[in-house]
Short mmCIF file of C-alpha atoms and ligand atoms in Angstrom, two decimals:
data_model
loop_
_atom_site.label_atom_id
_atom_site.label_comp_id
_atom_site.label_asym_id
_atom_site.label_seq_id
_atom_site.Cartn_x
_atom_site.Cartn_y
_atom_site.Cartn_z
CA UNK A 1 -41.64 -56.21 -109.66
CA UNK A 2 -41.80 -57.61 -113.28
CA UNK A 3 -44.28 -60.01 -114.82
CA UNK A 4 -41.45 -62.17 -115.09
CA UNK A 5 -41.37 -62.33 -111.60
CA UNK A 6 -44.61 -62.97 -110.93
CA UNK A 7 -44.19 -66.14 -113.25
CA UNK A 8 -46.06 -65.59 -115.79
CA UNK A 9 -45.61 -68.13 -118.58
CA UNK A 10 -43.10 -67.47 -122.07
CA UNK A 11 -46.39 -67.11 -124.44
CA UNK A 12 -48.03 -64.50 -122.17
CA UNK A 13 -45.18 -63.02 -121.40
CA UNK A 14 -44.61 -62.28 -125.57
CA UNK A 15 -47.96 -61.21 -125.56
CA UNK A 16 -47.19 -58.63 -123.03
CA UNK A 17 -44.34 -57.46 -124.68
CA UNK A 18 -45.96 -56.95 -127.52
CA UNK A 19 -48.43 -54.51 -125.54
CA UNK A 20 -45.52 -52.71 -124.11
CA UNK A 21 -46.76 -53.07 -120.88
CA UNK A 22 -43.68 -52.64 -119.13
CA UNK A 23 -44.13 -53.69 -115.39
CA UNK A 24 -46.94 -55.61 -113.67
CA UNK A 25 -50.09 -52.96 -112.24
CA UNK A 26 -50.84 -52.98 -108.46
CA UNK A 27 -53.68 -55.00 -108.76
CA UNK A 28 -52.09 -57.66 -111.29
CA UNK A 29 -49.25 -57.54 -108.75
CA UNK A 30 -51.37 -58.68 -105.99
CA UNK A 31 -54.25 -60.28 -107.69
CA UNK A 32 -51.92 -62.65 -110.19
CA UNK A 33 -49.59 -64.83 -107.88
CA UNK A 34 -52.52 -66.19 -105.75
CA UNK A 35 -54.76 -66.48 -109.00
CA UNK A 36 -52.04 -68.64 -110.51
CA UNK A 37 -52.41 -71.11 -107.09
CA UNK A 38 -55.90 -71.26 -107.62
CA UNK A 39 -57.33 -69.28 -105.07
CA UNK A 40 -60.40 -67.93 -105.07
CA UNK A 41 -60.14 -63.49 -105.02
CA UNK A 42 -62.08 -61.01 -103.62
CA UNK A 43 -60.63 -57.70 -105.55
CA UNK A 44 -62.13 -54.08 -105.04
CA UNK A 45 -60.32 -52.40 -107.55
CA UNK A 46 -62.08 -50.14 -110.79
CA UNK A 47 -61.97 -49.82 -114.38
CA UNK A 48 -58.16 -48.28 -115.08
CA UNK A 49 -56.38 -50.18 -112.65
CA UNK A 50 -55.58 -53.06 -115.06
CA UNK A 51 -57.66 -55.47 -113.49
CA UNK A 52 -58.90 -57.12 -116.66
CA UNK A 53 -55.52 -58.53 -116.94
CA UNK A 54 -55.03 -59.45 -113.47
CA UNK A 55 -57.76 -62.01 -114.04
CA UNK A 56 -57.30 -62.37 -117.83
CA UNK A 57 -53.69 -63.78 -117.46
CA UNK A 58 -54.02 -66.42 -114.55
CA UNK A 59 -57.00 -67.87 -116.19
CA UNK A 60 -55.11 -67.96 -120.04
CA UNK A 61 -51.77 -69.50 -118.04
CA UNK A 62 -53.45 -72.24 -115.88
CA UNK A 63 -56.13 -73.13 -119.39
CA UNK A 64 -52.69 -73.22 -121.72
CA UNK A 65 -51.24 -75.70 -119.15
CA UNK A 66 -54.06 -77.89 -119.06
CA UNK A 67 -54.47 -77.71 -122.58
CA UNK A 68 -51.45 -80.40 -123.36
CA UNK A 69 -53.52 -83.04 -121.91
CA UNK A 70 -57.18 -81.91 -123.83
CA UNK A 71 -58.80 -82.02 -127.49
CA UNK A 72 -61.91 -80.45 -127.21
CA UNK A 73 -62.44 -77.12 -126.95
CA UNK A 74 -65.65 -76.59 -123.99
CA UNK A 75 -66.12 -73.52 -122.42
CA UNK A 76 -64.06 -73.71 -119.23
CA UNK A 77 -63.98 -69.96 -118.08
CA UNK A 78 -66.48 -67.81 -118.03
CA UNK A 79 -66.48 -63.85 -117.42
CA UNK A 80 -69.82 -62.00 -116.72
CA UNK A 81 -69.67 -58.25 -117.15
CA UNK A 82 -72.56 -56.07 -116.81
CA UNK A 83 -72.38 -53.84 -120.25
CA UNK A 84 -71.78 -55.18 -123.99
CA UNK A 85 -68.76 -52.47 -123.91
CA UNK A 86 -67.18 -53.89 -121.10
CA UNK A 87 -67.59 -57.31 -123.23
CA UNK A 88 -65.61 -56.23 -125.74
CA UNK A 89 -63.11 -54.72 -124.26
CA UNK A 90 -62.53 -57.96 -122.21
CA UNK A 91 -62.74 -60.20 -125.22
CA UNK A 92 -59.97 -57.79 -126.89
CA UNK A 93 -57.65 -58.42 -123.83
CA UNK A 94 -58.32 -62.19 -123.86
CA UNK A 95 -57.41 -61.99 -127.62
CA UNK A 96 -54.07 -59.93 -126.93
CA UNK A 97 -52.70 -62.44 -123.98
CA UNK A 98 -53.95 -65.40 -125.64
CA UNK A 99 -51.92 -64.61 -129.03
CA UNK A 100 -49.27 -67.40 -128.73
CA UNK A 101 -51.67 -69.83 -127.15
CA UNK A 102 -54.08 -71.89 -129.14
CA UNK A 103 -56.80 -71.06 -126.10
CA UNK A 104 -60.26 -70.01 -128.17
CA UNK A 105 -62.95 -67.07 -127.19
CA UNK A 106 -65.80 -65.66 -127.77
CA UNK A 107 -68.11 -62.41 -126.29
CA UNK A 108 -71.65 -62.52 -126.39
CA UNK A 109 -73.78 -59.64 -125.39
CA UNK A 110 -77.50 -58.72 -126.24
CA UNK A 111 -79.31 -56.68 -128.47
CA UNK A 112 -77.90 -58.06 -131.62
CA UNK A 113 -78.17 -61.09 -133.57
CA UNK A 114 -77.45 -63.93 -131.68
CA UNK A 115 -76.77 -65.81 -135.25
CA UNK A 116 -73.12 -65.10 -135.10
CA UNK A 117 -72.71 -65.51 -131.93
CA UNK A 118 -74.20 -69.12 -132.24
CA UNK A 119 -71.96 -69.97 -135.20
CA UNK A 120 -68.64 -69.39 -133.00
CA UNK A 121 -69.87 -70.64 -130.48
CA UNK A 122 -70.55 -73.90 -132.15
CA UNK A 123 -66.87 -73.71 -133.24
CA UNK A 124 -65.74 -74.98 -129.71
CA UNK A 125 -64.59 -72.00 -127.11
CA UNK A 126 -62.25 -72.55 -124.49
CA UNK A 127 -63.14 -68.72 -122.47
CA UNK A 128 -66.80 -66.98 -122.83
CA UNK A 129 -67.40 -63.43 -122.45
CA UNK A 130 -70.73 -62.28 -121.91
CA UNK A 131 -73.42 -60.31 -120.09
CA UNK A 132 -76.15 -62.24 -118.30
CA UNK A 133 -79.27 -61.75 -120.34
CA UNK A 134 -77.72 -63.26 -123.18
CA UNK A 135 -76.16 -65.89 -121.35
CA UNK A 136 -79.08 -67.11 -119.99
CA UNK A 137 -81.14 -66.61 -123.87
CA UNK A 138 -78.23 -68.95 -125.21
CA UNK A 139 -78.61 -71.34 -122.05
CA UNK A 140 -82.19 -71.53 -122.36
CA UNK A 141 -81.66 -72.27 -126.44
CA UNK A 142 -79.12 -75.14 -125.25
CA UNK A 143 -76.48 -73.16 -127.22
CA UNK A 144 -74.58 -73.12 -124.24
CA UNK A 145 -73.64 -75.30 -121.59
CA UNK A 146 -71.66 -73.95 -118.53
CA UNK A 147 -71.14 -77.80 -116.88
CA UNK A 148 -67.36 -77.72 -117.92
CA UNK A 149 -66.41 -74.54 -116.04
CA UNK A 150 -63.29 -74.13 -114.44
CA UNK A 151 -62.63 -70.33 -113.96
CA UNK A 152 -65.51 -67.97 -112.87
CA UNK A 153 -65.31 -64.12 -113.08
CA UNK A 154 -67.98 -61.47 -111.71
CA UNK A 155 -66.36 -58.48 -113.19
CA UNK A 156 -68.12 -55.54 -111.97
CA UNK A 157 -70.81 -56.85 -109.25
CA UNK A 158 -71.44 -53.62 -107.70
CA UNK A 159 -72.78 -52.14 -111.80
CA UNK A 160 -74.58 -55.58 -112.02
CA UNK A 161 -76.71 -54.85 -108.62
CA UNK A 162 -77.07 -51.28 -109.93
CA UNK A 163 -78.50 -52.32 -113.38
CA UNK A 164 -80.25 -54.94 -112.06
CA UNK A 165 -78.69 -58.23 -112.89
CA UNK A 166 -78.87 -59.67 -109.43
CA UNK A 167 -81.35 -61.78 -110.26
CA UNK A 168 -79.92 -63.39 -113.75
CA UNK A 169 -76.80 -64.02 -111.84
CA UNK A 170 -78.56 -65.55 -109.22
CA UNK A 171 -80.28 -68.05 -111.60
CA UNK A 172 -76.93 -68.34 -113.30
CA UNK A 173 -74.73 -69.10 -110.48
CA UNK A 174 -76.53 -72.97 -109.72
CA UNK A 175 -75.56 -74.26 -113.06
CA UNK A 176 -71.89 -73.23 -112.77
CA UNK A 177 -69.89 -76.72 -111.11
CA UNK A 178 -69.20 -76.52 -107.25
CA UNK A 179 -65.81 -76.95 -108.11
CA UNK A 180 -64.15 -74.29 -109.82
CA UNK A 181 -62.03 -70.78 -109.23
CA UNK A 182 -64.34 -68.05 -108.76
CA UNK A 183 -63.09 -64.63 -109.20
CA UNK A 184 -65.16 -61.70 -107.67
CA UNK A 185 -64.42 -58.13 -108.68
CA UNK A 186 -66.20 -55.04 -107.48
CA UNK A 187 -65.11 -51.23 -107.85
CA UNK A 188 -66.79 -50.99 -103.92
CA UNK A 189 -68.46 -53.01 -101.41
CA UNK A 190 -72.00 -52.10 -100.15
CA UNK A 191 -73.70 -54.54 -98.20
CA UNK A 192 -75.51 -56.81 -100.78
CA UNK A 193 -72.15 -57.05 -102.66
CA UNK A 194 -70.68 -58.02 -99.74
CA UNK A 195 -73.46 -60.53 -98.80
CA UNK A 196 -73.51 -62.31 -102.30
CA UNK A 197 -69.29 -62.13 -102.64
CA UNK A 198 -69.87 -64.54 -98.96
CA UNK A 199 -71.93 -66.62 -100.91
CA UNK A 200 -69.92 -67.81 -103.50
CA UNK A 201 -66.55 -67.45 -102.77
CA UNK A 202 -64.22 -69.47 -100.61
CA UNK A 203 -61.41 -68.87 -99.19
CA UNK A 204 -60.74 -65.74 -100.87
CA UNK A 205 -57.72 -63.76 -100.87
CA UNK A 206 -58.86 -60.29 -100.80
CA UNK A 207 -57.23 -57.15 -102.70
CA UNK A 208 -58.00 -53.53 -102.44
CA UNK A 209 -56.52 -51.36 -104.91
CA UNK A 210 -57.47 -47.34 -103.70
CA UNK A 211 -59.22 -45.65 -106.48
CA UNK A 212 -55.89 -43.14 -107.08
CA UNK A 213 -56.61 -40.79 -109.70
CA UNK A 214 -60.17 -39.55 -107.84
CA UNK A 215 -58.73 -39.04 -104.57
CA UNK A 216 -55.91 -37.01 -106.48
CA UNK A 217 -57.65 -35.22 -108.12
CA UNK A 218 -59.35 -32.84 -105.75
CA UNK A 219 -55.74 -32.65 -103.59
CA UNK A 220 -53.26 -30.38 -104.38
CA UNK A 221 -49.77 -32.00 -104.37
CA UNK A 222 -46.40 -30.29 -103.58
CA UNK A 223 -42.69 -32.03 -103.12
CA UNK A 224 -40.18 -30.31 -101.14
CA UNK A 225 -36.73 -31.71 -102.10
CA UNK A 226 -35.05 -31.15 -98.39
CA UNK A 227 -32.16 -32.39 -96.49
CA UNK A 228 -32.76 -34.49 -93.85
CA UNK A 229 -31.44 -31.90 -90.94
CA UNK A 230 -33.30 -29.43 -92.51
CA UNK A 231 -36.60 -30.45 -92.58
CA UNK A 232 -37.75 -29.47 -88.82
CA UNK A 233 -37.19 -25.82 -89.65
CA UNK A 234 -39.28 -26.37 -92.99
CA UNK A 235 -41.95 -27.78 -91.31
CA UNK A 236 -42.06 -25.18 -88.42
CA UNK A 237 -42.26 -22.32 -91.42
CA UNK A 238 -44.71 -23.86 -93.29
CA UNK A 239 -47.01 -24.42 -90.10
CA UNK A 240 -46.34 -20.51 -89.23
CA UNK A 241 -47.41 -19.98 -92.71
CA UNK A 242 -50.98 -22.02 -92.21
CA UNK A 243 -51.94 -20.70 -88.88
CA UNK A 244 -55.31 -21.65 -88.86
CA UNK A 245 -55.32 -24.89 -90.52
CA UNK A 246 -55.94 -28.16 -89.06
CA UNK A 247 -52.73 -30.39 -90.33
CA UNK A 248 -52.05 -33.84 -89.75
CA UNK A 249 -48.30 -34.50 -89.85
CA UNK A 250 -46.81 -38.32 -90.64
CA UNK A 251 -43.79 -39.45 -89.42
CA UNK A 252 -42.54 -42.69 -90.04
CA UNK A 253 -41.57 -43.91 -86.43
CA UNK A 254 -43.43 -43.27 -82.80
CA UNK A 255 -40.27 -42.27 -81.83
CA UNK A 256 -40.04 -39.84 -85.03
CA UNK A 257 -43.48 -38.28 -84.13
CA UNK A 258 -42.47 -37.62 -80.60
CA UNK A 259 -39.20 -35.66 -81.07
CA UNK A 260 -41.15 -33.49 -84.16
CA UNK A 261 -44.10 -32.85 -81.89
CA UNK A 262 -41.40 -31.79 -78.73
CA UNK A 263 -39.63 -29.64 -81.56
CA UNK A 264 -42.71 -27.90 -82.96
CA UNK A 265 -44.22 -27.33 -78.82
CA UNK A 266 -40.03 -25.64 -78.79
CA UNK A 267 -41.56 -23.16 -81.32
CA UNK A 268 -44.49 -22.57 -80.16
CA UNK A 269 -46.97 -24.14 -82.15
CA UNK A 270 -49.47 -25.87 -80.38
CA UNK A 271 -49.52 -29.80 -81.21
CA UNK A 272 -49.59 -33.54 -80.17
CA UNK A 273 -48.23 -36.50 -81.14
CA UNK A 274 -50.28 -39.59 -81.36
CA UNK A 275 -48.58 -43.04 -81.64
CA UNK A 276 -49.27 -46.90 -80.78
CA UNK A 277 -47.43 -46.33 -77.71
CA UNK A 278 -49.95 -43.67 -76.41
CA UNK A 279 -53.06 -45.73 -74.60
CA UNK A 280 -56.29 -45.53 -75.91
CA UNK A 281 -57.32 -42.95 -73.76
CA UNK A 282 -54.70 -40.01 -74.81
CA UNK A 283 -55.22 -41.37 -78.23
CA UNK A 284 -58.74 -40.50 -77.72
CA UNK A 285 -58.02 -37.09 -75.64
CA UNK A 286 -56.00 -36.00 -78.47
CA UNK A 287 -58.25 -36.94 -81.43
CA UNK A 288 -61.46 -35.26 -79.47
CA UNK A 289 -59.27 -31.74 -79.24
CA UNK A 290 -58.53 -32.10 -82.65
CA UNK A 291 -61.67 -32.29 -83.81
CA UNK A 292 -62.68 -29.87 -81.53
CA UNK A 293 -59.84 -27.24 -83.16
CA UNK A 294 -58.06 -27.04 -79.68
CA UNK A 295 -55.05 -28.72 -81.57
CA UNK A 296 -54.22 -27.55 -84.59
CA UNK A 297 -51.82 -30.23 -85.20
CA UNK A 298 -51.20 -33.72 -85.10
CA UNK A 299 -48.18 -35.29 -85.54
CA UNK A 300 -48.77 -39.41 -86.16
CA UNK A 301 -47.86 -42.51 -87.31
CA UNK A 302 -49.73 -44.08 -90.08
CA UNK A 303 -51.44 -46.87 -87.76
CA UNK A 304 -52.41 -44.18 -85.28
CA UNK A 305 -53.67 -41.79 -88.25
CA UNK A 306 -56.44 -44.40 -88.96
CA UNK A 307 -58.66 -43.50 -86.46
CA UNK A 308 -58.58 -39.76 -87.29
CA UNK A 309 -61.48 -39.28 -89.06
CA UNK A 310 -61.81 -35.45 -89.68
CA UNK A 311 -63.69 -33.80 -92.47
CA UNK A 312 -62.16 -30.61 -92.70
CA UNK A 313 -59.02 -31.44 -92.32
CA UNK A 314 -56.88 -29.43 -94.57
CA UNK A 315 -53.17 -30.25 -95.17
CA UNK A 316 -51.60 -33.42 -94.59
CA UNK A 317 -47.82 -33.28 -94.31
CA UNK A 318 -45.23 -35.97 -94.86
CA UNK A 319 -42.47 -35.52 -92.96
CA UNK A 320 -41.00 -38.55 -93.89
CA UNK A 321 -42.13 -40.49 -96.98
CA UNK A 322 -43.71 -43.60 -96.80
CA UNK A 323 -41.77 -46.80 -97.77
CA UNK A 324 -45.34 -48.11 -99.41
CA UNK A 325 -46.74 -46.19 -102.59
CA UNK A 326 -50.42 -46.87 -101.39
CA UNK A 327 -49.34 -45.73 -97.65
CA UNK A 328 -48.92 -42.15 -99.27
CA UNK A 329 -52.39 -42.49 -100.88
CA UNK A 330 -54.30 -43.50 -97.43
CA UNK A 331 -52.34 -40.16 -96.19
CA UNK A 332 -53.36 -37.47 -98.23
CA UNK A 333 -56.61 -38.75 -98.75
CA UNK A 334 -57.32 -37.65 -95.39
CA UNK A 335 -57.64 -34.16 -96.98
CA UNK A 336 -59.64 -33.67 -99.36
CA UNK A 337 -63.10 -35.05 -98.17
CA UNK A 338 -66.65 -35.15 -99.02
CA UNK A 339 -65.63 -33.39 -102.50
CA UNK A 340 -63.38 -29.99 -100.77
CA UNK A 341 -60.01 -29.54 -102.03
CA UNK A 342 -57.22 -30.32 -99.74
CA UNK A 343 -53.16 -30.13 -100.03
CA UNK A 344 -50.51 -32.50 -99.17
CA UNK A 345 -46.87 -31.47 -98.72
CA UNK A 346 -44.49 -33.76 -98.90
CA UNK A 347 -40.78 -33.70 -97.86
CA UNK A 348 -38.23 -35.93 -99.38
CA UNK A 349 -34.97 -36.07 -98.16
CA UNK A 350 -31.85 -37.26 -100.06
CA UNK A 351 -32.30 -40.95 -99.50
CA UNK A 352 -36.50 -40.75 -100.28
CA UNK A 353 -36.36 -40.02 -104.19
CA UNK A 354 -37.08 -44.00 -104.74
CA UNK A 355 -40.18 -43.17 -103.12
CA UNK A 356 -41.55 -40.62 -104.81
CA UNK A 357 -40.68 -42.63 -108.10
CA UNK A 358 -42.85 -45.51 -106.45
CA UNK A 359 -45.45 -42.54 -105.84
CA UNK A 360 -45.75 -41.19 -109.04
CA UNK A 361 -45.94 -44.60 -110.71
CA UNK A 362 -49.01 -45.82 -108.76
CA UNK A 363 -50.70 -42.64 -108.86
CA UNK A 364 -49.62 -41.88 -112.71
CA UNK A 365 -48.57 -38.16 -112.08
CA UNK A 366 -46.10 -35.94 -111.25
CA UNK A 367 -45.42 -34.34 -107.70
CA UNK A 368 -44.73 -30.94 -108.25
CA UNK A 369 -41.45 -29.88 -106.53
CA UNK A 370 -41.49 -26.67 -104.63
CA UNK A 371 -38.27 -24.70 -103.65
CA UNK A 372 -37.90 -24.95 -99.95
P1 AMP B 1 -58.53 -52.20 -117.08
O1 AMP B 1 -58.52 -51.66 -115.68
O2 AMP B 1 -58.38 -53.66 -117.12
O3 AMP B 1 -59.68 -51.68 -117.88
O4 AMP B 1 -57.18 -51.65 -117.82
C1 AMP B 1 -56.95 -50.31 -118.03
C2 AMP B 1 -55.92 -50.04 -119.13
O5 AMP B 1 -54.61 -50.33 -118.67
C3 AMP B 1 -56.13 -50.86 -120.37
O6 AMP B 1 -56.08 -49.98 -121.46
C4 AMP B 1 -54.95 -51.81 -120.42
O7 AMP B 1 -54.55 -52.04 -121.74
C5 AMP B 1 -53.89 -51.06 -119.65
N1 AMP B 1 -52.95 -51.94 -118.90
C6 AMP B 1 -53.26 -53.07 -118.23
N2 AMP B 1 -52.17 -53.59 -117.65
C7 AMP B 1 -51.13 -52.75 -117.92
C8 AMP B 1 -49.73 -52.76 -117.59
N3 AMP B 1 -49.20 -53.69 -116.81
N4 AMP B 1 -48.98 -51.74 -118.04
C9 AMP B 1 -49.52 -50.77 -118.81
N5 AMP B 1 -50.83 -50.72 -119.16
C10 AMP B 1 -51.63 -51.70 -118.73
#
């Protein structure tokens, strides 16, 4: 996917180049095209993912367009962050997409003087940055007026409930218009979050973006570069090798996970497959002996993987490679829980190396091949 594809408009898109960014981010993948239509979001993704953007550029795009038809500059979108760092940082990417657009901004945060801040303000803004104390100091001062806002964005709500903000966005959120695009970001979801993203968003399309590089971290990762005929004998060695671990095995297809389970019961290694075709009652049979360490192995699919919730489970295999980048990331972290190391071997067959490029881009490192 490019950003071209996700049509972004000529000016942004020269910004972008100018960035180097080379390819749209998950999140600005998913969070962009439905931004651009209007919707409201709901995204659970953290700092690093690129999510500044993903708001950043639908709210430049659809404020250039309507520009045409407007003189005055009034502050039409409005980003709340909870720290005067995250401010500036958001400012800075406003001023990098913005470049070839004649779209005006601003950041104001608090303990500082608010004299320059006033001064630009009073300059006419099109997009405010700020942190809610502020805000409401510059509100209360009539500085600011927030009756022409278009585009809302909580960055951050779960820091702003942590720090304390609830409150100041609380008071904040009447004097926005009932009309407008609201988008909600939060790096997770706990149940006031969740509560207060109900009450002010409609309609939202909702994104998740796993938080990659902490999962990865504590999970050892190994690629073996196999043929595809060859990879039932590599997986029957390697669970000879590991004969007291509990392993969860992916295949791709039900009917995949039967034949490896019938081959690896051939060899004598004790193990069960568990697949949407299995009724709830052998799925449950199987997961309970799992857990229970009467089988060592589990060979699924990734639907029927979701209910295995196991904490020390300690190697996840992929027999097959996923066809979705964030597929593999649900997988292996299914190892690796509640801060213990895990490993995940992976197998990839002539006609799975796309894959593990996909892999390595989401999760921004390299799989370290293993000889077989
Ligand atoms: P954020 O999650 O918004 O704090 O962004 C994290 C970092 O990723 C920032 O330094 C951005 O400049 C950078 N970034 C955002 N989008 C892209 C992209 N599409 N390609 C490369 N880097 C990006």
């Amino acid at each position: 996917m490019t950003f071209k594809e996700l049509n972004i408009s000529e000016p942004i898109l020269r910004a972008l180049t100018n960035k180097k960014y080379e390819n749209p981010t998950p999140v600005q993948e998913k969070a962009i095209p439905p931004a651009l239509e209007g919707h409201d979001l709901l995204g659970i993704a953290q700092t690093g993912t690129g999510k500044t953007a993903a708001f950043a550029i639908p709210i430049i795009q659809q404020l250039d367009e309507a520009r045409a038809q407007e003189r005055r500059h009034e502050i039409k979108a409005l980003i709340l962050t909870p720290t005067r760092e995250l401010a500036i940082q958001i400012d800075e990417s406003f001023r990098n997409y913005a470049k070839y657009t004649s779209l005006r901004h601003t950041v104001v945060f608090g303990g500082v003087n608010q004299r320059p801040q006033v001064d630009k303000l009073r300059h006419g803004i099109d997009i405010l940055v700020a942190t809610p104390g502020r805000l409401l100091d510059l509100i209360n001062q009539g500085h600011i007026s927030l009756s022409h806002i278009r585009h809302f964005v909580l960055d951050e709500a779960d820091r702003m409930l942590d720090m304390g903000f609830i409150h100041d966005i609380k008071r904040l959120l009447p004097m926005l218009p009932k009309q407008k695009q609201t988008l909600f970001f939060s790096a997770t979801m706990p149940a006031a979050i969740a509560t207060l993203s109900q009450s002010i968003l409609r309609n939202p399309v909702r994104i998740e973006i796993i938080p990659v590089s902490s999962a990865a971290d504590m999970i050892k990762q190994h690629l073996y570069y196999v043929e595809r005929q060859k990879k039932n004998q590599l997986l029957v060695s390697l669970l000879r090798q590991e004969r007291n671990k509990s392993v969860l095995v992916f295949s791709r297809t039900k009917h995949g996970a039967d034949k490896i389970a019938r081959i690896l019961k051939k060899n004598g290694i004790e193990c069960e497959a568990i697949h949407g075709n299995k009724s709830q009652v052998a799925r449950q049979r199987v997961l309970s002996n799992f857990k229970s360490k009467k089988t060592r192995v589990i060979v699924a699919t990734d639907i029927a993987a979701r209910g295995i919730d196991v904490v020390n489970l300690e190697l996840v295999i992929n027999y097959d490679l996923p066809d979705v980048a964030e597929t593999y990331v649900h997988r292996i972290g299914r190892t690796g829980r509640a801060g213990q190391t895990g490993t995940a071997l992976s197998f990839c067959s002539q006609d799975e190396h796309m894959m593990v490029r996909n892999i390595q881009r989401l999760t921004g490192r390299k799989l370290n091949p293993v000889l077989a």
